[in-house]
Amino acid sequence: MNEIIIEYKKIKNIYIRVKADLNIYVTAPKRVSKKYIYEIVESRKDWIEERKENIKKKNSYDISKKELINGDKIYYLGKCYELNILKSKKENIIINEHIINMYVNIKEDEKFIDANIKKKYKLLETWYKKEALKLFNTLLKKYCLIMSLEIKGFTVKKLKSKWGSCDILKKHITLNLELMKYPIIVSEYIVIHELAHLIEANHSKKFYEIIKKYMPEYKKVKKILNSFFNDL
Ligand SMILES: [Zn+2]
């Protein structure tokens, strides 16, 4: 059982939250007894378990929360790979059927533990980025040709709240690096979506008609994007 952390405030109702550390945070009015709070928490047990499961799932695919050790799950283009760390002076990442072999120049000594973690992250991020540039270059070329459009350039980076964006005036497209964890069809959809903004700026009915023309099943793909990690 996780901890229940109670905070008393000048409020009228009791609020229960499950945070990323998997503890239960309760905010309650001053007059409420601890015993009553525990009863309320008990009565919300199913909901709390569900929240915890969701958080655990989220943590398991968010690589930034991991130490990156042998056996860790790494997602790449919709497939789950097992991480295999190999000590090597020459750094590289080589992927095979189920395994991502990471050749990394780490030092055994305990005192290098943080530096080693940083090194592994950097290597993985650089690899994702390199593969992303190749993939999006191909996809953008393909769909520019199909849609008879032209762009001046594109950027791939980690975006917090969107999958991509299109600067219509500069004809520049930005894509979220996180897309590399999803099936390729999702990246295709985002590429078509951003390119379609060069024809129609807003998310109007006309806009989605353009998308439908190039990806008739786009609604299904949008669903994959929103639920991929929840459905695993
Ligand atoms: Zn849009």
Tab-separated table of C-alpha atoms and ligand atoms in Angstrom:
chain	number	residue	atom	x	y	z
A	1	MET	CA	0.000	0.000	0.000
A	2	ASN	CA	1.278	3.452	-0.789
A	3	GLU	CA	1.375	6.335	1.580
A	4	ILE	CA	-1.542	8.636	2.205
A	5	ILE	CA	-0.424	12.227	2.577
A	6	ILE	CA	-2.987	14.502	4.136
A	7	GLU	CA	-3.045	18.252	3.873
A	8	TYR	CA	-5.630	20.355	5.694
A	9	LYS	CA	-6.885	23.470	3.986
A	10	LYS	CA	-9.688	25.975	4.232
A	11	ILE	CA	-11.857	24.164	1.727
A	12	LYS	CA	-15.306	22.607	1.667
A	13	ASN	CA	-14.719	19.225	0.060
A	14	ILE	CA	-12.242	16.405	0.238
A	15	TYR	CA	-9.978	15.946	-2.784
A	16	ILE	CA	-8.058	12.772	-3.556
A	17	ARG	CA	-5.224	12.648	-6.056
A	18	VAL	CA	-2.705	10.020	-7.063
A	19	LYS	CA	0.574	11.599	-8.128
A	20	ALA	CA	3.495	10.317	-10.202
A	21	ASP	CA	5.231	8.963	-7.060
A	22	LEU	CA	2.150	6.690	-6.671
A	23	ASN	CA	1.281	8.121	-3.259
A	24	ILE	CA	-2.210	9.274	-2.436
A	25	TYR	CA	-2.586	12.974	-1.714
A	26	VAL	CA	-5.656	14.074	0.176
A	27	THR	CA	-6.663	17.667	0.712
A	28	ALA	CA	-9.364	18.021	3.316
A	29	PRO	CA	-11.244	20.655	5.322
A	30	LYS	CA	-9.820	21.217	8.798
A	31	ARG	CA	-12.685	19.643	10.704
A	32	VAL	CA	-12.459	16.227	9.019
A	33	SER	CA	-10.990	13.400	11.098
A	34	LYS	CA	-8.177	11.147	9.883
A	35	LYS	CA	-10.381	8.122	10.382
A	36	TYR	CA	-12.980	9.586	8.022
A	37	ILE	CA	-10.322	10.348	5.412
A	38	TYR	CA	-9.083	6.743	5.516
A	39	GLU	CA	-12.656	5.550	5.061
A	40	ILE	CA	-13.125	7.793	2.045
A	41	VAL	CA	-9.840	6.595	0.550
A	42	GLU	CA	-10.919	2.990	1.126
A	43	SER	CA	-14.231	3.619	-0.600
A	44	ARG	CA	-12.402	5.017	-3.655
A	45	LYS	CA	-10.049	2.036	-3.768
A	46	ASP	CA	-10.984	0.908	-7.301
A	47	TRP	CA	-10.555	4.370	-8.750
A	48	ILE	CA	-7.196	4.776	-6.981
A	49	GLU	CA	-5.948	1.427	-8.324
A	50	GLU	CA	-6.966	2.435	-11.823
A	51	ARG	CA	-5.124	5.752	-11.518
A	52	LYS	CA	-2.023	3.949	-10.245
A	53	GLU	CA	-2.067	1.488	-13.138
A	54	ASN	CA	-2.299	4.364	-15.612
A	55	ILE	CA	0.603	6.178	-14.000
A	56	LYS	CA	2.733	3.021	-13.954
A	57	LYS	CA	2.054	2.470	-17.643
A	58	LYS	CA	2.949	6.044	-18.410
A	59	ASN	CA	6.171	5.776	-16.404
A	60	SER	CA	7.162	2.594	-18.179
A	61	TYR	CA	7.286	4.186	-21.614
A	62	ASP	CA	8.603	7.549	-20.559
A	63	ILE	CA	12.303	6.794	-20.912
A	64	SER	CA	13.297	9.966	-19.110
A	65	LYS	CA	12.148	8.397	-15.844
A	66	LYS	CA	14.362	5.349	-16.198
A	67	GLU	CA	17.942	4.580	-15.389
A	68	LEU	CA	18.383	2.750	-18.689
A	69	ILE	CA	19.558	-0.712	-17.720
A	70	ASN	CA	19.550	-4.116	-19.394
A	71	GLY	CA	16.045	-5.340	-20.066
A	72	ASP	CA	14.414	-1.893	-20.115
A	73	LYS	CA	11.695	-1.466	-22.694
A	74	ILE	CA	12.441	0.979	-25.475
A	75	TYR	CA	9.794	1.903	-28.018
A	76	TYR	CA	10.769	2.544	-31.599
A	77	LEU	CA	8.298	2.953	-34.455
A	78	GLY	CA	5.543	1.214	-32.565
A	79	LYS	CA	7.604	-1.788	-31.557
A	80	CYS	CA	8.898	-2.666	-28.118
A	81	TYR	CA	12.600	-3.519	-27.864
A	82	GLU	CA	14.643	-4.768	-24.977
A	83	LEU	CA	17.656	-2.668	-24.099
A	84	ASN	CA	21.042	-4.394	-24.031
A	85	ILE	CA	23.944	-2.316	-22.715
A	86	LEU	CA	27.431	-3.176	-23.964
A	87	LYS	CA	30.526	-1.453	-22.687
A	88	SER	CA	32.494	-0.069	-25.591
A	89	LYS	CA	34.889	2.772	-26.381
A	90	LYS	CA	33.179	3.265	-29.716
A	91	GLU	CA	29.609	4.356	-29.088
A	92	ASN	CA	26.772	3.205	-31.288
A	93	ILE	CA	23.232	1.841	-31.285
A	94	ILE	CA	22.425	-1.208	-33.347
A	95	ILE	CA	18.915	-2.526	-33.492
A	96	ASN	CA	17.912	-6.086	-34.289
A	97	GLU	CA	14.653	-7.978	-34.176
A	98	HIS	CA	13.810	-7.546	-30.500
A	99	ILE	CA	16.871	-5.922	-29.017
A	100	ILE	CA	18.436	-2.498	-29.022
A	101	ASN	CA	22.163	-2.980	-28.518
A	102	MET	CA	23.659	0.118	-26.974
A	103	TYR	CA	27.447	0.313	-27.230
A	104	VAL	CA	28.391	2.937	-24.722
A	105	ASN	CA	31.578	4.125	-23.081
A	106	ILE	CA	30.543	3.781	-19.423
A	107	LYS	CA	32.817	3.424	-16.427
A	108	GLU	CA	32.309	0.697	-13.828
A	109	ASP	CA	33.008	2.784	-10.735
A	110	GLU	CA	29.959	3.669	-8.582
A	111	LYS	CA	30.915	7.338	-8.581
A	112	PHE	CA	30.269	7.561	-12.325
A	113	ILE	CA	26.699	6.341	-12.026
A	114	ASP	CA	25.077	9.716	-12.839
A	115	ALA	CA	27.501	10.444	-15.636
A	116	ASN	CA	26.799	7.000	-17.085
A	117	ILE	CA	23.032	7.550	-17.037
A	118	LYS	CA	23.472	10.912	-18.768
A	119	LYS	CA	25.695	9.344	-21.379
A	120	LYS	CA	23.160	6.614	-22.142
A	121	TYR	CA	20.331	9.118	-22.494
A	122	LYS	CA	22.326	11.328	-24.774
A	123	LEU	CA	23.241	8.398	-26.971
A	124	LEU	CA	19.631	7.224	-27.186
A	125	GLU	CA	18.292	10.716	-27.911
A	126	THR	CA	20.928	11.318	-30.588
A	127	TRP	CA	20.000	8.024	-32.188
A	128	TYR	CA	16.262	8.784	-32.124
A	129	LYS	CA	16.997	12.176	-33.640
A	130	LYS	CA	19.201	10.779	-36.394
A	131	GLU	CA	16.582	8.177	-37.334
A	132	ALA	CA	13.827	10.820	-37.115
A	133	LEU	CA	15.613	13.136	-39.546
A	134	LYS	CA	15.925	10.274	-42.038
A	135	LEU	CA	12.309	9.178	-41.636
A	136	PHE	CA	10.731	12.643	-41.802
A	137	ASN	CA	12.912	13.655	-44.702
A	138	THR	CA	11.558	10.659	-46.638
A	139	LEU	CA	7.944	11.210	-45.557
A	140	LEU	CA	7.964	14.934	-46.296
A	141	LYS	CA	9.447	14.362	-49.739
A	142	LYS	CA	6.882	11.660	-50.449
A	143	TYR	CA	3.870	13.723	-49.433
A	144	CYS	CA	5.092	17.006	-50.922
A	145	LEU	CA	5.201	15.170	-54.216
A	146	ILE	CA	1.789	13.519	-53.773
A	147	MET	CA	0.128	16.717	-52.543
A	148	SER	CA	1.999	19.017	-54.997
A	149	LEU	CA	3.394	21.151	-52.203
A	150	GLU	CA	6.751	22.588	-51.352
A	151	ILE	CA	8.436	23.324	-48.037
A	152	LYS	CA	11.593	25.277	-47.254
A	153	GLY	CA	12.713	23.062	-44.400
A	154	PHE	CA	11.826	21.062	-41.305
A	155	THR	CA	12.919	20.612	-37.709
A	156	VAL	CA	12.582	17.623	-35.397
A	157	LYS	CA	12.626	18.276	-31.677
A	158	LYS	CA	10.960	17.384	-28.425
A	159	LEU	CA	7.703	19.285	-28.168
A	160	LYS	CA	5.731	19.338	-24.942
A	161	SER	CA	2.157	19.810	-26.079
A	162	LYS	CA	1.877	19.126	-29.788
A	163	TRP	CA	2.843	16.567	-32.393
A	164	GLY	CA	3.819	19.054	-35.015
A	165	SER	CA	3.367	22.553	-36.330
A	166	CYS	CA	3.486	24.402	-39.617
A	167	ASP	CA	4.790	27.903	-40.181
A	168	ILE	CA	2.750	28.783	-43.237
A	169	LEU	CA	4.691	31.927	-44.146
A	170	LYS	CA	8.116	30.361	-43.804
A	171	LYS	CA	6.885	27.027	-45.197
A	172	HIS	CA	8.662	25.315	-42.346
A	173	ILE	CA	7.411	22.233	-40.535
A	174	THR	CA	8.323	21.164	-37.002
A	175	LEU	CA	7.769	17.597	-35.836
A	176	ASN	CA	7.822	16.084	-32.371
A	177	LEU	CA	10.675	13.636	-31.753
A	178	GLU	CA	8.334	11.554	-29.578
A	179	LEU	CA	6.604	10.388	-32.765
A	180	MET	CA	9.501	7.951	-33.200
A	181	LYS	CA	7.997	5.787	-30.462
A	182	TYR	CA	4.712	5.367	-32.351
A	183	PRO	CA	3.869	3.260	-35.418
A	184	ILE	CA	5.016	4.886	-38.701
A	185	ILE	CA	1.449	5.443	-39.886
A	186	VAL	CA	1.090	8.004	-37.074
A	187	SER	CA	4.067	10.002	-38.376
A	188	GLU	CA	2.577	9.820	-41.869
A	189	TYR	CA	-0.642	11.287	-40.544
A	190	ILE	CA	1.155	14.148	-38.778
A	191	VAL	CA	3.177	14.895	-41.921
A	192	ILE	CA	0.003	15.009	-44.045
A	193	HIS	CA	-1.719	17.095	-41.364
A	194	GLU	CA	1.036	19.713	-41.196
A	195	LEU	CA	1.402	19.864	-44.972
A	196	ALA	CA	-2.363	20.287	-45.335
A	197	HIS	CA	-2.043	23.520	-43.335
A	198	LEU	CA	-0.224	24.991	-46.326
A	199	ILE	CA	-3.511	24.643	-48.209
A	200	GLU	CA	-5.943	25.352	-45.387
A	201	ALA	CA	-4.762	27.143	-42.246
A	202	ASN	CA	-7.563	26.158	-39.869
A	203	HIS	CA	-8.929	22.820	-38.736
A	204	SER	CA	-12.033	23.357	-40.828
A	205	LYS	CA	-14.203	20.801	-42.547
A	206	LYS	CA	-12.294	21.540	-45.735
A	207	PHE	CA	-9.018	20.834	-43.923
A	208	TYR	CA	-10.097	17.345	-42.919
A	209	GLU	CA	-11.391	16.711	-46.420
A	210	ILE	CA	-7.880	17.360	-47.702
A	211	ILE	CA	-6.455	14.918	-45.148
A	212	LYS	CA	-9.069	12.327	-46.031
A	213	LYS	CA	-8.054	12.541	-49.657
A	214	TYR	CA	-4.499	11.474	-48.830
A	215	MET	CA	-5.271	9.247	-45.854
A	216	PRO	CA	-8.855	7.945	-45.930
A	217	GLU	CA	-8.382	6.070	-42.644
A	218	TYR	CA	-7.017	9.120	-40.789
A	219	LYS	CA	-9.591	8.871	-37.977
A	220	LYS	CA	-8.326	5.419	-37.064
A	221	VAL	CA	-4.769	6.707	-37.076
A	222	LYS	CA	-5.712	9.595	-34.781
A	223	LYS	CA	-7.104	7.011	-32.389
A	224	ILE	CA	-3.844	5.039	-32.451
A	225	LEU	CA	-1.990	8.230	-31.622
A	226	ASN	CA	-4.167	8.960	-28.618
A	227	SER	CA	-4.340	5.471	-27.208
A	228	PHE	CA	-1.224	3.607	-28.332
A	229	PHE	CA	0.441	3.406	-24.928
A	230	ASN	CA	-2.833	2.980	-23.029
A	231	ASP	CA	-3.808	-0.035	-25.122
A	232	LEU	CA	-0.547	-1.929	-24.693
B	1	ZN	ZN	-3.232	21.317	-37.256
